[in-house]
GROMACS .gro file of C-alpha atoms in nm:
model
  263
    1MET     CA    1  14.039   5.819   9.729
    2GLN     CA    2  14.410   5.803   9.755
    3ASP     CA    3  14.410   6.040   9.487
    4LEU     CA    4  14.225   6.267   9.698
    5ALA     CA    5  14.459   6.221   9.954
    6PHE     CA    6  14.800   6.306   9.824
    7ILE     CA    7  14.645   6.588   9.673
    8PHE     CA    8  14.533   6.680  10.033
    9ALA     CA    9  14.903   6.568  10.203
   10GLY     CA   10  15.022   6.853   9.883
   11PHE     CA   11  14.737   7.109   9.985
   12PHE     CA   12  14.840   7.095  10.389
   13VAL     CA   13  15.271   7.119  10.307
   14GLY     CA   14  15.153   7.405  10.075
   15ILE     CA   15  15.001   7.540  10.365
   16VAL     CA   16  15.275   7.480  10.585
   17VAL     CA   17  15.522   7.652  10.317
   18GLY     CA   18  15.332   7.960  10.279
   19LEU     CA   19  15.261   7.999  10.692
   20THR     CA   20  15.673   7.971  10.725
   21GLY     CA   21  15.882   7.930  10.464
   22VAL     CA   22  15.995   7.582  10.591
   23GLY     CA   23  16.110   7.429  10.226
   24GLY     CA   24  15.842   7.142  10.120
   25GLY     CA   25  16.088   6.856  10.130
   26SER     CA   26  16.112   6.906  10.495
   27LEU     CA   27  15.744   6.755  10.535
   28MET     CA   28  15.670   6.588  10.210
   29THR     CA   29  15.947   6.359  10.207
   30PRO     CA   30  15.835   6.189  10.527
   31ILE     CA   31  15.463   6.191  10.450
   32LEU     CA   32  15.495   6.013  10.170
   33ILE     CA   33  15.746   5.726  10.303
   34PHE     CA   34  15.508   5.693  10.639
   35PHE     CA   35  15.200   5.764  10.536
   36PHE     CA   36  15.201   5.617  10.227
   37GLY     CA   37  15.431   5.366  10.186
   38VAL     CA   38  15.628   5.543   9.854
   39LYS     CA   39  16.000   5.400   9.871
   40PRO     CA   40  16.253   5.615   9.950
   41TYR     CA   41  16.425   5.705   9.675
   42MET     CA   42  16.070   5.779   9.496
   43ALA     CA   43  15.974   5.980   9.746
   44VAL     CA   44  16.308   6.182   9.725
   45GLY     CA   45  16.337   6.196   9.373
   46THR     CA   46  15.938   6.309   9.342
   47ASP     CA   47  15.927   6.549   9.594
   48LEU     CA   48  16.264   6.763   9.439
   49LEU     CA   49  16.067   6.848   9.141
   50PHE     CA   50  15.778   6.921   9.356
   51ALA     CA   51  16.006   7.176   9.553
   52ALA     CA   52  16.144   7.316   9.206
   53PHE     CA   53  15.819   7.358   9.064
   54THR     CA   54  15.683   7.529   9.347
   55LYS     CA   55  15.943   7.723   9.465
   56MET     CA   56  15.936   7.849   9.103
   57GLY     CA   57  15.675   8.062   9.146
   58GLY     CA   58  15.807   8.241   9.428
   59THR     CA   59  16.098   8.328   9.292
   60ILE     CA   60  15.948   8.463   8.980
   61LYS     CA   61  15.761   8.706   9.227
   62MET     CA   62  16.032   8.793   9.430
   63ALA     CA   63  16.289   8.836   9.130
   64ARG     CA   64  16.044   9.096   8.976
   65ALA     CA   65  16.004   9.296   9.317
   66ARG     CA   66  16.400   9.298   9.338
   67GLN     CA   67  16.464   9.118   9.698
   68VAL     CA   68  16.662   8.913   9.544
   69GLU     CA   69  17.022   8.944   9.582
   70TRP     CA   70  17.195   8.705   9.273
   71ARG     CA   71  17.549   8.786   9.405
   72VAL     CA   72  17.431   8.550   9.691
   73VAL     CA   73  17.245   8.279   9.506
   74LEU     CA   74  17.584   8.238   9.267
   75HIS     CA   75  17.754   8.185   9.551
   76LEU     CA   76  17.605   7.937   9.704
   77SER     CA   77  17.497   7.744   9.346
   78ALA     CA   78  17.883   7.717   9.284
   79GLY     CA   79  17.881   7.491   9.601
   80SER     CA   80  17.566   7.335   9.564
   81ILE     CA   81  17.491   7.234   9.207
   82PRO     CA   82  17.835   7.026   9.121
   83ALA     CA   83  17.785   6.809   9.502
   84ALA     CA   84  17.454   6.721   9.351
   85LEU     CA   85  17.611   6.652   9.006
   86ILE     CA   86  17.886   6.356   9.227
   87THR     CA   87  17.610   6.295   9.435
   88LEU     CA   88  17.401   6.157   9.138
   89TRP     CA   89  17.679   6.013   8.970
   90VAL     CA   90  17.736   5.795   9.259
   91LEU     CA   91  17.400   5.699   9.281
   92ASN     CA   92  17.396   5.658   8.916
   93ARG     CA   93  17.731   5.423   9.003
   94VAL     CA   94  17.573   5.228   9.335
   95GLY     CA   95  17.194   5.189   9.229
   96PRO     CA   96  16.948   5.429   9.411
   97ALA     CA   97  16.721   5.129   9.457
   98SER     CA   98  16.985   4.914   9.621
   99ALA     CA   99  16.917   4.813  10.000
  100ASN     CA  100  17.230   4.997  10.132
  101MET     CA  101  17.115   5.342   9.938
  102GLN     CA  102  16.794   5.313  10.054
  103HIS     CA  103  16.932   5.284  10.431
  104LEU     CA  104  17.178   5.566  10.391
  105MET     CA  105  16.867   5.784  10.214
  106THR     CA  106  16.630   5.748  10.523
  107THR     CA  107  16.944   5.767  10.792
  108THR     CA  108  17.075   6.132  10.623
  109LEU     CA  109  16.716   6.222  10.569
  110GLY     CA  110  16.642   6.158  10.951
  111VAL     CA  111  16.980   6.344  10.977
  112ALA     CA  112  16.849   6.639  10.808
  113LEU     CA  113  16.557   6.650  10.964
  114LEU     CA  114  16.672   6.719  11.312
  115LEU     CA  115  16.909   6.963  11.137
  116THR     CA  116  16.574   7.134  11.008
  117ALA     CA  117  16.393   7.092  11.346
  118ALA     CA  118  16.697   7.272  11.527
  119ALA     CA  119  16.711   7.539  11.240
  120THR     CA  120  16.343   7.583  11.228
  121LEU     CA  121  16.356   7.675  11.624
  122PHE     CA  122  16.644   7.872  11.558
  123LYS     CA  123  16.483   8.067  11.311
  124ALA     CA  124  16.195   8.155  11.517
  125VAL     CA  125  16.378   8.274  11.831
  126ARG     CA  126  16.619   8.474  11.638
  127GLY     CA  127  16.426   8.586  11.317
  128LYS     CA  128  16.348   8.896  11.469
  129ALA     CA  129  16.707   8.993  11.568
  130THR     CA  130  16.827   8.982  11.211
  131PRO     CA  131  16.872   9.343  11.023
  132THR     CA  132  16.523   9.488  10.856
  133SER     CA  133  16.664   9.662  10.596
  134VAL     CA  134  17.056   9.812  10.445
  135ALA     CA  135  17.157  10.139  10.417
  136ARG     CA  136  17.202  10.293  10.155
  137GLY     CA  137  17.541  10.275   9.997
  138GLN     CA  138  17.626   9.918  10.177
  139GLU     CA  139  17.449   9.669   9.943
  140ALA     CA  140  17.791   9.509   9.799
  141ARG     CA  141  17.891   9.487  10.185
  142ALA     CA  142  17.578   9.291  10.302
  143ALA     CA  143  17.606   9.070   9.977
  144LYS     CA  144  17.950   8.985  10.112
  145PRO     CA  145  17.981   8.664  10.306
  146LEU     CA  146  18.196   8.618  10.613
  147HIS     CA  147  18.459   8.403  10.417
  148TRP     CA  148  18.448   8.370  10.059
  149SER     CA  149  18.493   8.005  10.088
  150LEU     CA  150  18.227   7.950  10.354
  151PRO     CA  151  17.932   7.936  10.109
  152LEU     CA  152  18.134   7.704   9.833
  153LEU     CA  153  18.149   7.479  10.140
  154PHE     CA  154  17.823   7.491  10.283
  155GLY     CA  155  17.670   7.503   9.930
  156ALA     CA  156  17.825   7.161   9.838
  157VAL     CA  157  17.672   7.017  10.180
  158ILE     CA  158  17.420   7.162  10.137
  159GLY     CA  159  17.355   6.983   9.776
  160THR     CA  160  17.462   6.669   9.880
  161LEU     CA  161  17.182   6.631  10.138
  162VAL     CA  162  16.926   6.798   9.896
  163THR     CA  163  17.031   6.535   9.629
  164LEU     CA  164  17.056   6.231   9.924
  165THR     CA  165  16.679   6.391  10.118
  166SER     CA  166  16.533   6.650   9.903
  167VAL     CA  167  16.578   6.826  10.250
  168GLY     CA  168  16.792   7.156  10.335
  169ALA     CA  169  16.728   7.407  10.070
  170GLY     CA  170  16.431   7.515  10.294
  171ALA     CA  171  16.516   7.618  10.696
  172ILE     CA  172  16.844   7.480  10.691
  173GLY     CA  173  16.931   7.712  10.382
  174VAL     CA  174  16.789   8.022  10.576
  175THR     CA  175  16.986   7.947  10.888
  176VAL     CA  176  17.321   7.893  10.681
  177LEU     CA  177  17.260   8.245  10.536
  178MET     CA  178  17.187   8.401  10.838
  179LEU     CA  179  17.527   8.316  10.969
  180LEU     CA  180  17.713   8.375  10.657
  181TYR     CA  181  17.556   8.703  10.602
  182PRO     CA  182  17.468   8.932  10.934
  183LEU     CA  183  17.377   9.202  10.741
  184LEU     CA  184  17.128   9.093  10.500
  185PRO     CA  185  16.822   9.143  10.617
  186LEU     CA  186  16.583   8.870  10.656
  187PRO     CA  187  16.323   8.905  10.337
  188ARG     CA  188  16.641   8.928  10.118
  189ILE     CA  189  16.786   8.620  10.327
  190VAL     CA  190  16.471   8.444  10.260
  191ALA     CA  191  16.411   8.535   9.872
  192ALA     CA  192  16.825   8.438   9.815
  193ASP     CA  193  16.731   8.040   9.955
  194ILE     CA  194  16.419   8.067   9.763
  195ALA     CA  195  16.594   8.119   9.464
  196TYR     CA  196  16.902   7.921   9.502
  197ALA     CA  197  16.708   7.598   9.567
  198VAL     CA  198  16.517   7.669   9.252
  199PRO     CA  199  16.797   7.537   9.040
  200LEU     CA  200  16.944   7.319   9.278
  201THR     CA  201  16.610   7.074   9.311
  202LEU     CA  202  16.547   7.070   8.938
  203VAL     CA  203  16.932   6.976   8.877
  204ALA     CA  204  16.873   6.715   9.143
  205GLY     CA  205  16.537   6.617   9.064
  206LEU     CA  206  16.578   6.602   8.701
  207GLY     CA  207  16.889   6.376   8.761
  208HIS     CA  208  16.643   6.129   8.961
  209ALA     CA  209  16.386   6.131   8.669
  210SER     CA  210  16.712   6.014   8.503
  211LEU     CA  211  16.758   5.700   8.697
  212GLY     CA  212  16.377   5.643   8.719
  213SER     CA  213  16.347   5.764   9.067
  214VAL     CA  214  16.078   5.960   8.995
  215ASP     CA  215  15.646   5.888   8.974
  216TRP     CA  216  15.528   6.170   8.750
  217PRO     CA  217  15.109   6.107   8.849
  218LEU     CA  218  15.211   6.122   9.200
  219LEU     CA  219  15.402   6.455   9.176
  220ALA     CA  220  15.136   6.605   8.936
  221LYS     CA  221  14.851   6.496   9.248
  222LEU     CA  222  15.089   6.705   9.487
  223LEU     CA  223  15.121   7.037   9.249
  224VAL     CA  224  14.725   7.017   9.249
  225GLY     CA  225  14.750   7.062   9.605
  226SER     CA  226  15.027   7.239   9.699
  227ILE     CA  227  14.945   7.546   9.437
  228PRO     CA  228  14.608   7.617   9.621
  229GLY     CA  229  14.755   7.551   9.966
  230ILE     CA  230  15.050   7.805   9.915
  231TRP     CA  231  14.811   8.085   9.834
  232VAL     CA  232  14.623   8.000  10.158
  233GLY     CA  233  14.923   8.011  10.379
  234SER     CA  234  15.047   8.295  10.259
  235HIS     CA  235  14.720   8.508  10.331
  236LEU     CA  236  14.703   8.334  10.689
  237MET     CA  237  15.031   8.449  10.741
  238ALA     CA  238  14.934   8.786  10.905
  239ARG     CA  239  14.703   8.642  11.136
  240THR     CA  240  14.908   8.330  11.259
  241PRO     CA  241  15.159   8.325  11.516
  242GLU     CA  242  15.466   8.255  11.321
  243ARG     CA  243  15.720   8.144  11.694
  244VAL     CA  244  15.407   7.929  11.773
  245ILE     CA  245  15.378   7.696  11.452
  246ARG     CA  246  15.740   7.715  11.395
  247SER     CA  247  15.805   7.558  11.788
  248LEU     CA  248  15.536   7.285  11.696
  249LEU     CA  249  15.702   7.208  11.292
  250SER     CA  250  16.034   7.202  11.488
  251VAL     CA  251  15.906   6.915  11.741
  252LEU     CA  252  15.703   6.727  11.408
  253LEU     CA  253  16.055   6.780  11.215
  254ALA     CA  254  16.266   6.612  11.557
  255TYR     CA  255  15.963   6.293  11.605
  256ALA     CA  256  15.986   6.234  11.267
  257GLY     CA  257  16.361   6.235  11.218
  258THR     CA  258  16.449   6.050  11.499
  259LYS     CA  259  16.178   5.769  11.339
  260LEU     CA  260  16.399   5.744  11.032
  261ILE     CA  261  16.708   5.677  11.227
  262ALA     CA  262  16.527   5.454  11.393
  263LEU     CA  263  16.437   5.267  11.032
   0.00000   0.00000   0.00000
């Protein structure tokens, strides 16, 4: 019976990801902790690989359509991947299952969910204000950040957050890209965010796996549900009021974040 519950949880999160593009970690990790009693370190490690596999298909599809700005992906990865490796080194030294690290994970996860809630609400309000296309000959300019150091800095922050909590590469990443690349159209921002999340979550997830923080059977069950869920959600997107769903989702994430901080 619990196996079916895990598959249904994956299906539900897949639908939300397909509808809104918000990273699955924002929902899956708190669901695993609150509803299934999974230890925070195991929930984070399992969800990182869950995110990597679910976003891999979207990246391939967007890359074939030439929607991914690989320069933007490289800029962010240059900050996030080293930060993820450093965070994994610290986790290895301290021990992911230690009481202090468990407390740090739940508190940081709560803060990350509150940030994601704010970012989701911001995107619901500002989403339509971003450019819809890039003028011919302006592609290189649109792919330039406000300052060369900012993607490295924000990438490092997101890399640390993602490795500790599995949250940050979705709504927070999109909001950061909207601020750093104001000339880039929203579809290309979303494509870049999904593409750069794949190597980040894969590195962080495999690092957690080396520490014994991944439940492989659980991961398989979540993926069985999420793959059809994403397909259903992406097909419902055109018929659903996106701003309403994002606003409701931001309230749900803020509630979960507050509960985690209070643990």
